[in-house]
């Protein structure tokens, strides 16, 4: 197990280094000038050049890259061009909303998908299976921003159960904050749950054909116990793989949903930073999202070894 974790950790570090180089180079080749954007189109070339020197934009690319990496390792991400405040403080403030939103959406995704997928597999080729998979197909086709607007119209405008947007923070209590995130989380979860439900159904059906399932049934174990205890655990490898990718997609999907619900999260910060050409904020936010994707994949690999010891043994 130690060798398994060492190999996965080295892969994690190498991937993060490669991602940092790609993120830096992609933003470097974008047209435009951050100093010019901040000074405005009527600013003199001398003023623009002075601001570029102050921001360090006149330094060679490789120098700025190493300064950036050093800042990532020490927690000094620099100051935002547009907000004139530390980038780390901006990111941490916005993560206090985006991370709970993504986790809540992942919770809804997992619960809905497992219930629908296992129930459909238990009723294979019956009316319940066809109906649930039909609903899942509709869910896959629904854009999350359209579903977000639909939720606002129904639950905010028509029923007036929830606020149509905005987030007052966690100062009013945990449940008040969660209530503000319910509709955005559901709008993010519906498409992902539909995809994961189909994957779960296929994985459960494949495991149900195994000999140990027939043995458990022959011993008199109830179908519910077989499904949720024996079958589901052995079907979790492809399910966890998709869940890892979906959590990354949920983080990226917050950019759209946070703008629909006017939530001051990381997605909205990225959108505003792109509009203001605040590249130092964009670079660090994109690197954070890339790091989260890599770390989630690392966790998924470790879960493989926990769920199925055969993977651990063969990999070592």
mmCIF file of N, CA, C and O in Angstrom, residues 262-309:
data_model
loop_
_atom_site.group_PDB
_atom_site.id
_atom_site.type_symbol
_atom_site.label_atom_id
_atom_site.label_comp_id
_atom_site.label_asym_id
_atom_site.label_seq_id
_atom_site.Cartn_x
_atom_site.Cartn_y
_atom_site.Cartn_z
ATOM 1 N N UNK A 262 -26.772 34.979 -8.997
ATOM 2 C CA UNK A 262 -26.056 36.146 -8.463
ATOM 3 C C UNK A 262 -25.384 35.808 -7.131
ATOM 4 O O UNK A 262 -25.549 36.499 -6.129
ATOM 5 N N UNK A 263 -24.623 34.726 -7.129
ATOM 6 C CA UNK A 263 -23.925 34.277 -5.931
ATOM 7 C C UNK A 263 -22.467 34.735 -5.984
ATOM 8 O O UNK A 263 -21.789 34.544 -7.003
ATOM 9 N N UNK A 264 -21.960 35.332 -4.923
ATOM 10 C CA UNK A 264 -20.574 35.822 -4.916
ATOM 11 C C UNK A 264 -19.576 34.699 -4.637
ATOM 12 O O UNK A 264 -18.882 34.699 -3.615
ATOM 13 N N UNK A 265 -19.507 33.733 -5.541
ATOM 14 C CA UNK A 265 -18.616 32.606 -5.363
ATOM 15 C C UNK A 265 -17.404 32.675 -6.274
ATOM 16 O O UNK A 265 -17.143 33.691 -6.938
ATOM 17 N N UNK A 266 -16.664 31.573 -6.324
ATOM 18 C CA UNK A 266 -15.444 31.521 -7.124
ATOM 19 C C UNK A 266 -15.756 31.652 -8.608
ATOM 20 O O UNK A 266 -15.001 32.288 -9.353
ATOM 21 N N UNK A 267 -16.860 31.059 -9.066
ATOM 22 C CA UNK A 267 -17.216 31.157 -10.475
ATOM 23 C C UNK A 267 -17.474 32.583 -10.898
ATOM 24 O O UNK A 267 -17.029 33.021 -11.975
ATOM 25 N N UNK A 268 -18.187 33.329 -10.074
ATOM 26 C CA UNK A 268 -18.453 34.729 -10.399
ATOM 27 C C UNK A 268 -17.172 35.560 -10.345
ATOM 28 O O UNK A 268 -16.979 36.486 -11.134
ATOM 29 N N UNK A 269 -16.281 35.222 -9.418
ATOM 30 C CA UNK A 269 -14.989 35.916 -9.343
ATOM 31 C C UNK A 269 -14.200 35.701 -10.626
ATOM 32 O O UNK A 269 -13.597 36.656 -11.162
ATOM 33 N N UNK A 270 -14.181 34.473 -11.137
ATOM 34 C CA UNK A 270 -13.465 34.196 -12.387
ATOM 35 C C UNK A 270 -14.085 34.975 -13.544
ATOM 36 O O UNK A 270 -13.375 35.567 -14.370
ATOM 37 N N UNK A 271 -15.401 34.995 -13.606
ATOM 38 C CA UNK A 271 -16.098 35.719 -14.673
ATOM 39 C C UNK A 271 -15.749 37.209 -14.629
ATOM 40 O O UNK A 271 -15.447 37.818 -15.665
ATOM 41 N N UNK A 272 -15.764 37.803 -13.447
ATOM 42 C CA UNK A 272 -15.442 39.219 -13.321
ATOM 43 C C UNK A 272 -13.969 39.477 -13.621
ATOM 44 O O UNK A 272 -13.626 40.500 -14.228
ATOM 45 N N UNK A 273 -13.094 38.556 -13.199
ATOM 46 C CA UNK A 273 -11.664 38.733 -13.447
ATOM 47 C C UNK A 273 -11.356 38.662 -14.943
ATOM 48 O O UNK A 273 -10.509 39.413 -15.454
ATOM 49 N N UNK A 274 -12.041 37.778 -15.664
ATOM 50 C CA UNK A 274 -11.852 37.705 -17.117
ATOM 51 C C UNK A 274 -12.325 38.998 -17.775
ATOM 52 O O UNK A 274 -11.667 39.537 -18.681
ATOM 53 N N UNK A 275 -13.457 39.522 -17.326
ATOM 54 C CA UNK A 275 -13.984 40.767 -17.887
ATOM 55 C C UNK A 275 -13.030 41.931 -17.647
ATOM 56 O O UNK A 275 -12.873 42.801 -18.507
ATOM 57 N N UNK A 276 -12.392 41.947 -16.469
ATOM 58 C CA UNK A 276 -11.465 43.030 -16.124
ATOM 59 C C UNK A 276 -10.034 42.753 -16.566
ATOM 60 O O UNK A 276 -9.153 43.575 -16.305
ATOM 61 N N UNK A 277 -9.829 41.612 -17.205
ATOM 62 C CA UNK A 277 -8.483 41.139 -17.582
ATOM 63 C C UNK A 277 -7.539 41.159 -16.379
ATOM 64 O O UNK A 277 -6.380 41.570 -16.457
ATOM 65 N N UNK A 278 -8.065 40.707 -15.256
ATOM 66 C CA UNK A 278 -7.282 40.584 -14.032
ATOM 67 C C UNK A 278 -6.604 39.219 -14.056
ATOM 68 O O UNK A 278 -7.017 38.275 -13.382
ATOM 69 N N UNK A 279 -5.530 39.121 -14.843
ATOM 70 C CA UNK A 279 -4.944 37.827 -15.152
ATOM 71 C C UNK A 279 -4.371 37.123 -13.932
ATOM 72 O O UNK A 279 -4.342 35.892 -13.880
ATOM 73 N N UNK A 280 -3.911 37.881 -12.950
ATOM 74 C CA UNK A 280 -3.346 37.230 -11.772
ATOM 75 C C UNK A 280 -4.427 36.479 -10.996
ATOM 76 O O UNK A 280 -4.184 35.408 -10.438
ATOM 77 N N UNK A 281 -5.647 37.002 -10.986
ATOM 78 C CA UNK A 281 -6.765 36.300 -10.345
ATOM 79 C C UNK A 281 -7.180 35.108 -11.191
ATOM 80 O O UNK A 281 -7.413 34.010 -10.675
ATOM 81 N N UNK A 282 -7.287 35.318 -12.513
ATOM 82 C CA UNK A 282 -7.677 34.226 -13.405
ATOM 83 C C UNK A 282 -6.689 33.076 -13.306
ATOM 84 O O UNK A 282 -7.078 31.908 -13.194
ATOM 85 N N UNK A 283 -5.402 33.383 -13.334
ATOM 86 C CA UNK A 283 -4.369 32.344 -13.301
ATOM 87 C C UNK A 283 -4.462 31.512 -12.027
ATOM 88 O O UNK A 283 -4.439 30.278 -12.069
ATOM 89 N N UNK A 284 -4.588 32.168 -10.891
ATOM 90 C CA UNK A 284 -4.621 31.430 -9.630
ATOM 91 C C UNK A 284 -5.925 30.657 -9.450
ATOM 92 O O UNK A 284 -5.923 29.547 -8.917
ATOM 93 N N UNK A 285 -7.044 31.222 -9.923
ATOM 94 C CA UNK A 285 -8.320 30.511 -9.812
ATOM 95 C C UNK A 285 -8.338 29.278 -10.714
ATOM 96 O O UNK A 285 -8.802 28.206 -10.302
ATOM 97 N N UNK A 286 -7.850 29.422 -11.949
ATOM 98 C CA UNK A 286 -7.809 28.283 -12.860
ATOM 99 C C UNK A 286 -6.859 27.209 -12.330
ATOM 100 O O UNK A 286 -7.154 26.008 -12.400
ATOM 101 N N UNK A 287 -5.738 27.614 -11.758
ATOM 102 C CA UNK A 287 -4.807 26.650 -11.184
ATOM 103 C C UNK A 287 -5.436 25.937 -9.998
ATOM 104 O O UNK A 287 -5.234 24.735 -9.797
ATOM 105 N N UNK A 288 -6.227 26.676 -9.219
ATOM 106 C CA UNK A 288 -6.923 26.050 -8.092
ATOM 107 C C UNK A 288 -7.903 24.995 -8.579
ATOM 108 O O UNK A 288 -7.960 23.884 -8.025
ATOM 109 N N UNK A 289 -8.669 25.314 -9.618
ATOM 110 C CA UNK A 289 -9.615 24.343 -10.164
ATOM 111 C C UNK A 289 -8.886 23.129 -10.727
ATOM 112 O O UNK A 289 -9.314 21.984 -10.539
ATOM 113 N N UNK A 290 -7.762 23.379 -11.429
ATOM 114 C CA UNK A 290 -6.979 22.265 -11.973
ATOM 115 C C UNK A 290 -6.427 21.392 -10.849
ATOM 116 O O UNK A 290 -6.431 20.152 -10.934
ATOM 117 N N UNK A 291 -5.952 22.022 -9.766
ATOM 118 C CA UNK A 291 -5.430 21.255 -8.633
ATOM 119 C C UNK A 291 -6.530 20.422 -7.991
ATOM 120 O O UNK A 291 -6.297 19.277 -7.577
ATOM 121 N N UNK A 292 -7.727 20.991 -7.899
ATOM 122 C CA UNK A 292 -8.839 20.228 -7.328
ATOM 123 C C UNK A 292 -9.167 19.006 -8.171
ATOM 124 O O UNK A 292 -9.446 17.927 -7.649
ATOM 125 N N UNK A 293 -9.129 19.160 -9.493
ATOM 126 C CA UNK A 293 -9.391 18.029 -10.382
ATOM 127 C C UNK A 293 -8.355 16.932 -10.170
ATOM 128 O O UNK A 293 -8.699 15.744 -10.045
ATOM 129 N N UNK A 294 -7.086 17.315 -10.095
ATOM 130 C CA UNK A 294 -6.010 16.341 -9.915
ATOM 131 C C UNK A 294 -6.123 15.655 -8.554
ATOM 132 O O UNK A 294 -5.954 14.437 -8.433
ATOM 133 N N UNK A 295 -6.425 16.433 -7.523
ATOM 134 C CA UNK A 295 -6.532 15.861 -6.176
ATOM 135 C C UNK A 295 -7.723 14.917 -6.089
ATOM 136 O O UNK A 295 -7.641 13.849 -5.459
ATOM 137 N N UNK A 296 -8.835 15.282 -6.712
ATOM 138 C CA UNK A 296 -9.999 14.397 -6.726
ATOM 139 C C UNK A 296 -9.653 13.077 -7.406
ATOM 140 O O UNK A 296 -10.019 11.993 -6.926
ATOM 141 N N UNK A 297 -8.930 13.131 -8.517
ATOM 142 C CA UNK A 297 -8.517 11.900 -9.198
ATOM 143 C C UNK A 297 -7.587 11.068 -8.322
ATOM 144 O O UNK A 297 -7.646 9.827 -8.338
ATOM 145 N N UNK A 298 -6.733 11.736 -7.563
ATOM 146 C CA UNK A 298 -5.850 11.028 -6.631
ATOM 147 C C UNK A 298 -6.680 10.300 -5.564
ATOM 148 O O UNK A 298 -6.412 9.135 -5.238
ATOM 149 N N UNK A 299 -7.674 10.984 -5.018
ATOM 150 C CA UNK A 299 -8.545 10.372 -4.006
ATOM 151 C C UNK A 299 -9.292 9.182 -4.597
ATOM 152 O O UNK A 299 -9.461 8.141 -3.942
ATOM 153 N N UNK A 300 -9.743 9.325 -5.855
ATOM 154 C CA UNK A 300 -10.445 8.225 -6.520
ATOM 155 C C UNK A 300 -9.536 7.013 -6.659
ATOM 156 O O UNK A 300 -9.951 5.869 -6.420
ATOM 157 N N UNK A 301 -8.282 7.236 -7.031
ATOM 158 C CA UNK A 301 -7.333 6.123 -7.156
ATOM 159 C C UNK A 301 -7.145 5.413 -5.818
ATOM 160 O O UNK A 301 -7.047 4.179 -5.760
ATOM 161 N N UNK A 302 -7.055 6.195 -4.727
ATOM 162 C CA UNK A 302 -6.889 5.589 -3.405
ATOM 163 C C UNK A 302 -8.144 4.799 -3.024
ATOM 164 O O UNK A 302 -8.057 3.706 -2.444
ATOM 165 N N UNK A 303 -9.306 5.330 -3.364
ATOM 166 C CA UNK A 303 -10.553 4.624 -3.062
ATOM 167 C C UNK A 303 -10.645 3.306 -3.827
ATOM 168 O O UNK A 303 -11.244 2.348 -3.344
ATOM 169 N N UNK A 304 -10.069 3.266 -5.043
ATOM 170 C CA UNK A 304 -10.022 2.001 -5.772
ATOM 171 C C UNK A 304 -9.389 0.907 -4.910
ATOM 172 O O UNK A 304 -9.902 -0.217 -4.806
ATOM 173 N N UNK A 305 -8.231 1.240 -4.332
ATOM 174 C CA UNK A 305 -7.502 0.252 -3.538
ATOM 175 C C UNK A 305 -8.259 -0.126 -2.272
ATOM 176 O O UNK A 305 -8.146 -1.255 -1.788
ATOM 177 N N UNK A 306 -9.027 0.815 -1.719
ATOM 178 C CA UNK A 306 -9.801 0.519 -0.517
ATOM 179 C C UNK A 306 -10.975 -0.401 -0.834
ATOM 180 O O UNK A 306 -11.264 -1.362 -0.109
ATOM 181 N N UNK A 307 -11.651 -0.113 -1.963
ATOM 182 C CA UNK A 307 -12.842 -0.887 -2.327
ATOM 183 C C UNK A 307 -12.472 -2.263 -2.860
ATOM 184 O O UNK A 307 -13.087 -3.271 -2.513
ATOM 185 N N UNK A 308 -11.451 -2.307 -3.737
ATOM 186 C CA UNK A 308 -11.091 -3.562 -4.382
ATOM 187 C C UNK A 308 -9.611 -3.851 -4.164
ATOM 188 O O UNK A 308 -8.753 -3.269 -4.833
ATOM 189 N N UNK A 309 -9.246 -4.706 -3.219
ATOM 190 C CA UNK A 309 -7.829 -5.020 -2.954
ATOM 191 C C UNK A 309 -7.101 -5.592 -4.150
ATOM 192 O O UNK A 309 -5.883 -5.515 -4.212
#
